[in-house]
Short mmCIF file of C-alpha atoms in Angstrom, two decimals:
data_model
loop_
_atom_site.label_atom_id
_atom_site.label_comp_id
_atom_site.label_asym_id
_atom_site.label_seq_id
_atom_site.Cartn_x
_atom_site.Cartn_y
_atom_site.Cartn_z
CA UNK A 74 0.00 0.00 0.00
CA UNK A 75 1.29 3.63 -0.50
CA UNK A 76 1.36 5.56 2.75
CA UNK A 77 2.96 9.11 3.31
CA UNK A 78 5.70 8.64 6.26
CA UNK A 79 7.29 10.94 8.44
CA UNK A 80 10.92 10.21 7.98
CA UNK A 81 11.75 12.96 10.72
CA UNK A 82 10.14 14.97 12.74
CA UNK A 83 9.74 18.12 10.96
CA UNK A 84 7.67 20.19 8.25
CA UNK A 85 5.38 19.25 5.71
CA UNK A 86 8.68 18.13 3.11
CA UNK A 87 9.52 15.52 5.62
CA UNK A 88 6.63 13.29 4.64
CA UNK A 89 7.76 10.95 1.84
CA UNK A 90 5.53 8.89 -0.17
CA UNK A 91 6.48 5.06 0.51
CA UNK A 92 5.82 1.14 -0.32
CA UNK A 93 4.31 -0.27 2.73
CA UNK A 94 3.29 -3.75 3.73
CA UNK A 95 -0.66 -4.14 3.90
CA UNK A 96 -1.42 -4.34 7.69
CA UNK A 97 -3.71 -6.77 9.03
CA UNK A 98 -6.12 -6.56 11.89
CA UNK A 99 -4.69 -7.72 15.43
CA UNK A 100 -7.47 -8.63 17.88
CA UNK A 101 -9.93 -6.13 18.62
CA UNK A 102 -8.72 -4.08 15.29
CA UNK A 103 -10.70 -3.35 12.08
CA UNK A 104 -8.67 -2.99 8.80
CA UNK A 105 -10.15 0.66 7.01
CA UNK A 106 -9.80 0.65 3.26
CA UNK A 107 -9.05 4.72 3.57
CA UNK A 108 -11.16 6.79 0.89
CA UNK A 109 -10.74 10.14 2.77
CA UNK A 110 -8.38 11.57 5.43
CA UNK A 111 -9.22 14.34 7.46
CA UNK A 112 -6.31 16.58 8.81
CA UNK A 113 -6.32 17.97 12.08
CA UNK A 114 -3.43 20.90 13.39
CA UNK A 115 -2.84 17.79 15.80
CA UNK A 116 -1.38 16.13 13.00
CA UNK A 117 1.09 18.87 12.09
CA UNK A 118 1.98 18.27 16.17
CA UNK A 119 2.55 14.90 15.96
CA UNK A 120 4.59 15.17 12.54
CA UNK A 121 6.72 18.00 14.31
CA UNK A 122 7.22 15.42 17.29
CA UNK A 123 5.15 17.63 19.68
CA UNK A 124 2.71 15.68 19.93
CA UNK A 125 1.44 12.95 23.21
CA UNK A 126 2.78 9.58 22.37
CA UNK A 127 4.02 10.63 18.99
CA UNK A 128 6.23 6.81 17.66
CA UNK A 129 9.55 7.92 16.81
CA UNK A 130 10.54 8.70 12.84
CA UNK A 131 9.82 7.06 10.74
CA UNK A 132 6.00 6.16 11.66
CA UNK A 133 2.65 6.95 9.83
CA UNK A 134 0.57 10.17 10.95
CA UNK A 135 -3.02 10.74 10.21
CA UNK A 136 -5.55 10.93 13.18
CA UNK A 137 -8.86 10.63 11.34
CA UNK A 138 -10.06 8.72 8.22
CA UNK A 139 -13.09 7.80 6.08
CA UNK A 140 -13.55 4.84 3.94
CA UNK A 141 -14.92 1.40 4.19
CA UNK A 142 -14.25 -1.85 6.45
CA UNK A 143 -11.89 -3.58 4.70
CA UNK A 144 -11.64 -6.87 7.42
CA UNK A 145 -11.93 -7.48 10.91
CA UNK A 146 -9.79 -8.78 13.54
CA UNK A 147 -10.91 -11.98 16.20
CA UNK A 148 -13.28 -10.88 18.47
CA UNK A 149 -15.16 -8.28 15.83
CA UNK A 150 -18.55 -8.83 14.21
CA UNK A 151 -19.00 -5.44 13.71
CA UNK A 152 -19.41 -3.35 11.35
CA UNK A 153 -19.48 -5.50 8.59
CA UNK A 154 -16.84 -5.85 5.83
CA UNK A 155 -18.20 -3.16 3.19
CA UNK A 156 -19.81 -0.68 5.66
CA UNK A 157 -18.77 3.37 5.44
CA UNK A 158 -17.31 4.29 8.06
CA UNK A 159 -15.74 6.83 10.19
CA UNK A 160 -12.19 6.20 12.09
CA UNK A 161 -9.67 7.28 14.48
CA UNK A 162 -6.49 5.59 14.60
CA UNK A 163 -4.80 8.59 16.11
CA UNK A 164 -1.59 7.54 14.08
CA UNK A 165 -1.49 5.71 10.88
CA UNK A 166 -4.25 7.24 8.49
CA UNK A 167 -2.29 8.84 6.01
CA UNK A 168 -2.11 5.87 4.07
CA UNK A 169 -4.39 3.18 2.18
CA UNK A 170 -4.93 1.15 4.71
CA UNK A 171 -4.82 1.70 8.23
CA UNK A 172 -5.95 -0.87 11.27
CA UNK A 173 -7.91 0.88 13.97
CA UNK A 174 -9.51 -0.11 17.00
CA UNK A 175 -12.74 -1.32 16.92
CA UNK A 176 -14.03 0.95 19.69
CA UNK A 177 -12.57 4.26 17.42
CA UNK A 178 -14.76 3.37 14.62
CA UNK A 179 -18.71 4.18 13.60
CA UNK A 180 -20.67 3.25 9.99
CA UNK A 181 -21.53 6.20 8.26
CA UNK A 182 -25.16 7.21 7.57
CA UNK A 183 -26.30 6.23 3.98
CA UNK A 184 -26.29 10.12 3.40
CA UNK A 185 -22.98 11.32 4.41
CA UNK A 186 -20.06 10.78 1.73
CA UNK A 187 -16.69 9.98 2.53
CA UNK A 188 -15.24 13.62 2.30
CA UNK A 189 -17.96 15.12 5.19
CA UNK A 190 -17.35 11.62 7.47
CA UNK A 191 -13.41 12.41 7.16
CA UNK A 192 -14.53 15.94 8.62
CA UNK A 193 -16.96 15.13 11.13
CA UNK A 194 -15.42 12.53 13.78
CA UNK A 195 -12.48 14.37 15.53
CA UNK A 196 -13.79 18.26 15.54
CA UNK A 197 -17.21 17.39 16.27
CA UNK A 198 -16.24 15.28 19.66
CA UNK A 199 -13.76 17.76 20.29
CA UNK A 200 -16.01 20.97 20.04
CA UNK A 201 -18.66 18.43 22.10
CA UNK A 202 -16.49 17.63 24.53
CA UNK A 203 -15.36 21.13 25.35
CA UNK A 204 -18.55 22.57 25.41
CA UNK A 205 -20.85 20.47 27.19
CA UNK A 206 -18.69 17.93 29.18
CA UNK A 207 -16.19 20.47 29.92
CA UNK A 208 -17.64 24.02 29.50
CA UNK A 209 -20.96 22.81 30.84
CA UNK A 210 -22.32 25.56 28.60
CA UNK A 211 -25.97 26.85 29.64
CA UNK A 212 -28.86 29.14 27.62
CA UNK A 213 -27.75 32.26 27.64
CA UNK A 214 -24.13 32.23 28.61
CA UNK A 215 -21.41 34.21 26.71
CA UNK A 216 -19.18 31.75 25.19
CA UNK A 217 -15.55 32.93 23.51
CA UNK A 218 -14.42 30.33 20.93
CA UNK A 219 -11.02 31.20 19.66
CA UNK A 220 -9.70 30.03 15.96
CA UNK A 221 -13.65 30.21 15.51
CA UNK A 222 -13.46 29.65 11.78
CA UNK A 223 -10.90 26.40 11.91
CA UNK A 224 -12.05 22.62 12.16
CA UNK A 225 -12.92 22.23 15.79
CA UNK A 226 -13.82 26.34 15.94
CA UNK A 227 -16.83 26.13 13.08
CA UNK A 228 -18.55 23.41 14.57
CA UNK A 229 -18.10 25.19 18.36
CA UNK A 230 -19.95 27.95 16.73
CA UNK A 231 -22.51 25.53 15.69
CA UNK A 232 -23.13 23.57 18.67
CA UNK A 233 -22.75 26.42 21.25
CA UNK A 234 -25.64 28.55 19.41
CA UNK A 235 -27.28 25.63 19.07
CA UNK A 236 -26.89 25.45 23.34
CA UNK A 237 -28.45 28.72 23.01
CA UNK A 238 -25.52 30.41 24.16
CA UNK A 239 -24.11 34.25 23.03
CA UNK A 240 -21.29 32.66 20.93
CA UNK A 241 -18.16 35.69 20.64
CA UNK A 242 -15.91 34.49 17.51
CA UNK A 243 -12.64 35.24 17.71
CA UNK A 244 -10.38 34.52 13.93
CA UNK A 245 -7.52 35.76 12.16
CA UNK A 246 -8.92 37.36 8.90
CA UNK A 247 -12.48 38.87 7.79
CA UNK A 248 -13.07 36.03 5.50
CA UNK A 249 -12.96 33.39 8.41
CA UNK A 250 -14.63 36.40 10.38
CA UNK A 251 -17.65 36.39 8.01
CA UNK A 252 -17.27 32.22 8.17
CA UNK A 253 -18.13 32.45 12.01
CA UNK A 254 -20.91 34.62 11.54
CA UNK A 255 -22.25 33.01 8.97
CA UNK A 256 -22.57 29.70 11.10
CA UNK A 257 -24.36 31.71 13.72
CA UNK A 258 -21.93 33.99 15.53
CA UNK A 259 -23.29 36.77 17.58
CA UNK A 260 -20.08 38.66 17.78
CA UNK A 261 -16.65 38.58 15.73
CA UNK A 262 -13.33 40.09 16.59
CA UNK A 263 -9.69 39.70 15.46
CA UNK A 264 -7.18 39.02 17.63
CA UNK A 265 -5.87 42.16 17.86
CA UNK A 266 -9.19 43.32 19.52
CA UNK A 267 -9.43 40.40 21.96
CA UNK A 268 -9.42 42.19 25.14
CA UNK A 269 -12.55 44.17 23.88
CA UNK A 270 -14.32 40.78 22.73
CA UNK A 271 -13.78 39.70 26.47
CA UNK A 272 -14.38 43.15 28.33
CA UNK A 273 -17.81 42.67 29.31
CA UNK A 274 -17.45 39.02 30.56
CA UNK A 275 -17.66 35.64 29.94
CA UNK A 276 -19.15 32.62 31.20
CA UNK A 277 -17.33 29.92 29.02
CA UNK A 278 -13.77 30.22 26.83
CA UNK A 279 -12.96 27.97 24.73
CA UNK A 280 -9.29 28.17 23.50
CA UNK A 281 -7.19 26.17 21.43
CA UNK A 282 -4.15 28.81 21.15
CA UNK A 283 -2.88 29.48 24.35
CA UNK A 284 -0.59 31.95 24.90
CA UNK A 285 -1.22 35.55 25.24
CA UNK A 286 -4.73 34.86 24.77
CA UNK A 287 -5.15 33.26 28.44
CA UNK A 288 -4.47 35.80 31.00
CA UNK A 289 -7.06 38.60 29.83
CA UNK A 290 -9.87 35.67 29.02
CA UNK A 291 -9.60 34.32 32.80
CA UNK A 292 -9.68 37.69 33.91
CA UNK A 293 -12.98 38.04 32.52
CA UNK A 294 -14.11 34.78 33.35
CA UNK A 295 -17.38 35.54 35.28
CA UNK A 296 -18.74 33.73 38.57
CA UNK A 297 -18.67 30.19 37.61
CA UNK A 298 -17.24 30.68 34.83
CA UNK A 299 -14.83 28.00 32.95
CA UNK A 300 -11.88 28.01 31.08
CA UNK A 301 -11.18 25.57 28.71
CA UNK A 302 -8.18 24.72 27.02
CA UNK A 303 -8.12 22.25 24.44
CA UNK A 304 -4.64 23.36 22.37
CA UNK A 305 -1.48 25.51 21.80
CA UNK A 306 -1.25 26.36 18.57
CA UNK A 307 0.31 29.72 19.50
CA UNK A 308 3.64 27.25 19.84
CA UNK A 309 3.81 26.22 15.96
CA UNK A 310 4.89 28.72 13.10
CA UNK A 311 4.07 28.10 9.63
CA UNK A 312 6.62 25.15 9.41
CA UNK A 313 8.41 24.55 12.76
CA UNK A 314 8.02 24.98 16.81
CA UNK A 315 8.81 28.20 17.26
CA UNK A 316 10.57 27.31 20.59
CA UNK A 317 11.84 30.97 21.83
CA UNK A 318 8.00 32.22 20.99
CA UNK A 319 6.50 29.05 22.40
CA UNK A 320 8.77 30.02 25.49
CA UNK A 321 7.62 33.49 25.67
CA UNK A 322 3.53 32.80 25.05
CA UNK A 323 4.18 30.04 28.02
CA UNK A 324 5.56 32.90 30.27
CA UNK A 325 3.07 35.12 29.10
CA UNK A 326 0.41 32.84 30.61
CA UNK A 327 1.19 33.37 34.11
CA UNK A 328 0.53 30.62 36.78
CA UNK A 329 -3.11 30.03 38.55
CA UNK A 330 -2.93 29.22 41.95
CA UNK A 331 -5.07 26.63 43.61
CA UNK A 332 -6.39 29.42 46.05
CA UNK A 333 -7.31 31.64 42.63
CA UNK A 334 -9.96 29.33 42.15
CA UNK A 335 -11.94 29.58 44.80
CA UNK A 336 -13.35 32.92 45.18
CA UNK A 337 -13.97 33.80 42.18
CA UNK A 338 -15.40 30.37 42.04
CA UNK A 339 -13.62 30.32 38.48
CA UNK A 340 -12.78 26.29 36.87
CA UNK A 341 -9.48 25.73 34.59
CA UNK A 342 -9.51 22.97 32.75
CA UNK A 343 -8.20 21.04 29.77
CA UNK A 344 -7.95 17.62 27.47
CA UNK A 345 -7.23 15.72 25.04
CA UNK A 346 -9.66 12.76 23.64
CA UNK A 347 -6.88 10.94 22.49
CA UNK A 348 -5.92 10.32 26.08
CA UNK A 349 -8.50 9.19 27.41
CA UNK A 350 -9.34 5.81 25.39
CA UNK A 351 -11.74 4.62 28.49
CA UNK A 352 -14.41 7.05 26.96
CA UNK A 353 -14.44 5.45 23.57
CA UNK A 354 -17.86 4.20 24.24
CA UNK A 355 -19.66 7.36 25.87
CA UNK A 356 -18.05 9.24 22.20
CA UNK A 357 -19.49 6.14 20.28
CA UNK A 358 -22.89 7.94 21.64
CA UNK A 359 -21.93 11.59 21.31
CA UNK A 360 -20.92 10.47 17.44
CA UNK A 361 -24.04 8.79 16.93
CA UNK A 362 -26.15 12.24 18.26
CA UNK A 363 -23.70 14.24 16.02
CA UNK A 364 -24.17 11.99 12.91
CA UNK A 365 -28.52 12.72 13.48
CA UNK A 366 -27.90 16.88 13.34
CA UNK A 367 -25.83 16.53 10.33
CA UNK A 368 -28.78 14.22 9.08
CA UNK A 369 -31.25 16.73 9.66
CA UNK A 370 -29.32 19.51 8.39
CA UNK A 371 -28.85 21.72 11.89
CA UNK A 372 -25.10 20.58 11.98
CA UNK A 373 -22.53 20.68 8.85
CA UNK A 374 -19.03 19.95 9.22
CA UNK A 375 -17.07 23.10 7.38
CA UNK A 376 -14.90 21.23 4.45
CA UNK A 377 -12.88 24.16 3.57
CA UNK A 378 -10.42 22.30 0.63
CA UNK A 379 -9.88 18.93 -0.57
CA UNK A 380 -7.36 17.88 -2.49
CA UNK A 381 -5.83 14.67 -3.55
CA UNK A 382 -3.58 11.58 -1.53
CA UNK A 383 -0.59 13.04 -3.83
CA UNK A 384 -0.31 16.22 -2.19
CA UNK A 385 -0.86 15.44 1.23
CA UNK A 386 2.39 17.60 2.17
CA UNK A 387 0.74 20.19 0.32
CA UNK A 388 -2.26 19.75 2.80
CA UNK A 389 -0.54 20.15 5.97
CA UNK A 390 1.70 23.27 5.01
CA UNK A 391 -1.85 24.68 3.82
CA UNK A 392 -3.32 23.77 7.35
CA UNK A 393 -0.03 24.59 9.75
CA UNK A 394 -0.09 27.82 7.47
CA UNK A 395 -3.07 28.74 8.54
CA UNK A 396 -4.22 29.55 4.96
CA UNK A 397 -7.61 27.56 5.28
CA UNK A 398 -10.72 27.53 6.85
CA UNK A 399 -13.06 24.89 8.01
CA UNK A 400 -11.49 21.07 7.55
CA UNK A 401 -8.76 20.35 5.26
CA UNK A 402 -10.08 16.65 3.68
CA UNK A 403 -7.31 14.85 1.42
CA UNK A 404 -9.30 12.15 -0.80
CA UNK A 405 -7.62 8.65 -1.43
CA UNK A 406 -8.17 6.51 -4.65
CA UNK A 407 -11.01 7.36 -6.27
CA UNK A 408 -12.86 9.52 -4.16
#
């Protein structure tokens, strides 16, 4: 099978297109025949080596696929060989074939194509998970989502109106400005006006940069309020770690005391679903809620490009760029 490698850890031109062995399913394990990958800024993490439980160079990245069961390992009935489905190996999907567990993977309604199921799994669990298991969002709370307009961000926006929340949308440029809005935004600011967008208080922050952007949103966390962060992409540049500025945005967070915490009855908090593997069944559910808005059209995963299995590199200099919006999907084969 061809698979694109990390050779190093490094940018996008140390993927290499290579020659690799079919797997086959262990025990537990069901073999995907990948049709569509979709790329996460995780990804550009773990091919940078930043990443938890990155495998040393060289090893296989890709987080999330699409495509169809291919076989199943001992122990599996289900879903049968032929179904659609949605995966997430966490390493190993930017290839042909990829074995995941059976636990990370979910058919695919008969109305949602490979490209939108590549885009769904990992931002819609992730946006889920921050908002209602973490963020406890309520009607009528101010929620700040930064990078509103990327994969996770767009379908925040969605779910926390949705909540009936007062979602504040916080992006880079006017065109993923508009983006946010469009998907049902009450307010949108650019970074460089964040302190305004959090000025008059908030009851929920989502954030997936880090950095600079912490201290001034926990200021204005409100009574009750929560902070949750779910990333650090103010630590990656356009190709590398920016180590001196990943150093400096660190610093520029501050430390919370226990103590802080109590008065102001503020809560701190963060994750990463790729940690905590015990939940896979309780996200089996979420997914399966997820997968019924999509199906009746009040949820759409944003698919900003798509382009083809040969320019995967392409792909994740586009994404760790930040030059797109939405998902970036690459399509395998055929589709």
């Amino acid at each position: 099978m061809k698979a694109w490698v990390a050779a190093r850890y490094g940018p996008p031109e140390a993927l290499r297109l290579r020659d690799l062995p079919p797997p086959s399913p262990a025990a537990g394990e069901v073999l995907v025949a990948v049709r569509a990958v979709g790329l996460n800024f995780a990804d550009c993490a773990a091919r940078l080596g930043v990443y938890p439980n990155v495998p040393r160079p060289p090893f296989v990245p890709g987080m999330e696929v699409s495509g169809v069961v291919a076989a199943l390992g001992e122990g599996v009935t289900a879903p049968a060989v032929g179904t659609p489905v949605a995966a997430v190996p966490i390493f190993g999907g930017h290839a042909e074939l990829v074995r995941v567990p059976a636990t990370h993977v979910r058919p695919l309604p008969p109305a949602v194509g490979f490209v939108e199921g590549a885009a769904l799994a990992v931002t819609g669990l992730t946006a889920d998970h921050a908002l209602h298991t973490v963020g406890r969002v309520r009607r009528g709370e101010r929620v700040v989502i930064t990078a509103a307009a990327g994969g996770v961000g767009s379908m925040a926006v969605q779910l926390a109106r949705r909540a009936g929340a007062q979602v504040v949308a916080v992006a880079s440029t006017e065109a993923k400005r508009r983006l946010a809005a469009d998907l049902g935004a009450h307010e949108v600011f650019g970074y460089e006006r964040y302190r305004q967008a959090v000025a008059a208080g908030v009851d929920v922050v989502l954030d997936s940069v880090g950095g600079a952007l912490f201290r001034p949103g926990w200021r204005a966390l409100r009574p009750d309020g929560r902070y949750v962060l779910f990333g650090f992409a103010a630590a990656l540049g356009e190709r590398r770690v920016r180590w001196l500025r990943a150093a400096g945005e660190l610093l520029r967070m501050g430390v919370v005391l226990p103590q802080a915490l109590v008065a102001p009855c503020r809560t701190l908090a963060g994750f990463n679903l790729s940690l905590v593997p015990h939940l896979a069944g309780e996200l089996q559910e979420r997914f399966g809620r997820l997968e019924s808005l999509l199906a009746a059209g009040e949820l759409r995963p944003v698919v900003g490009e798509v382009l083809p299995f040969a320019q995967l590199p392409r792909a994740h200099a586009r994404l760790q760029g930040r030059h797109t919006v939405g998902k970036v999907v690459v399509t395998v084969g055929s589709h």
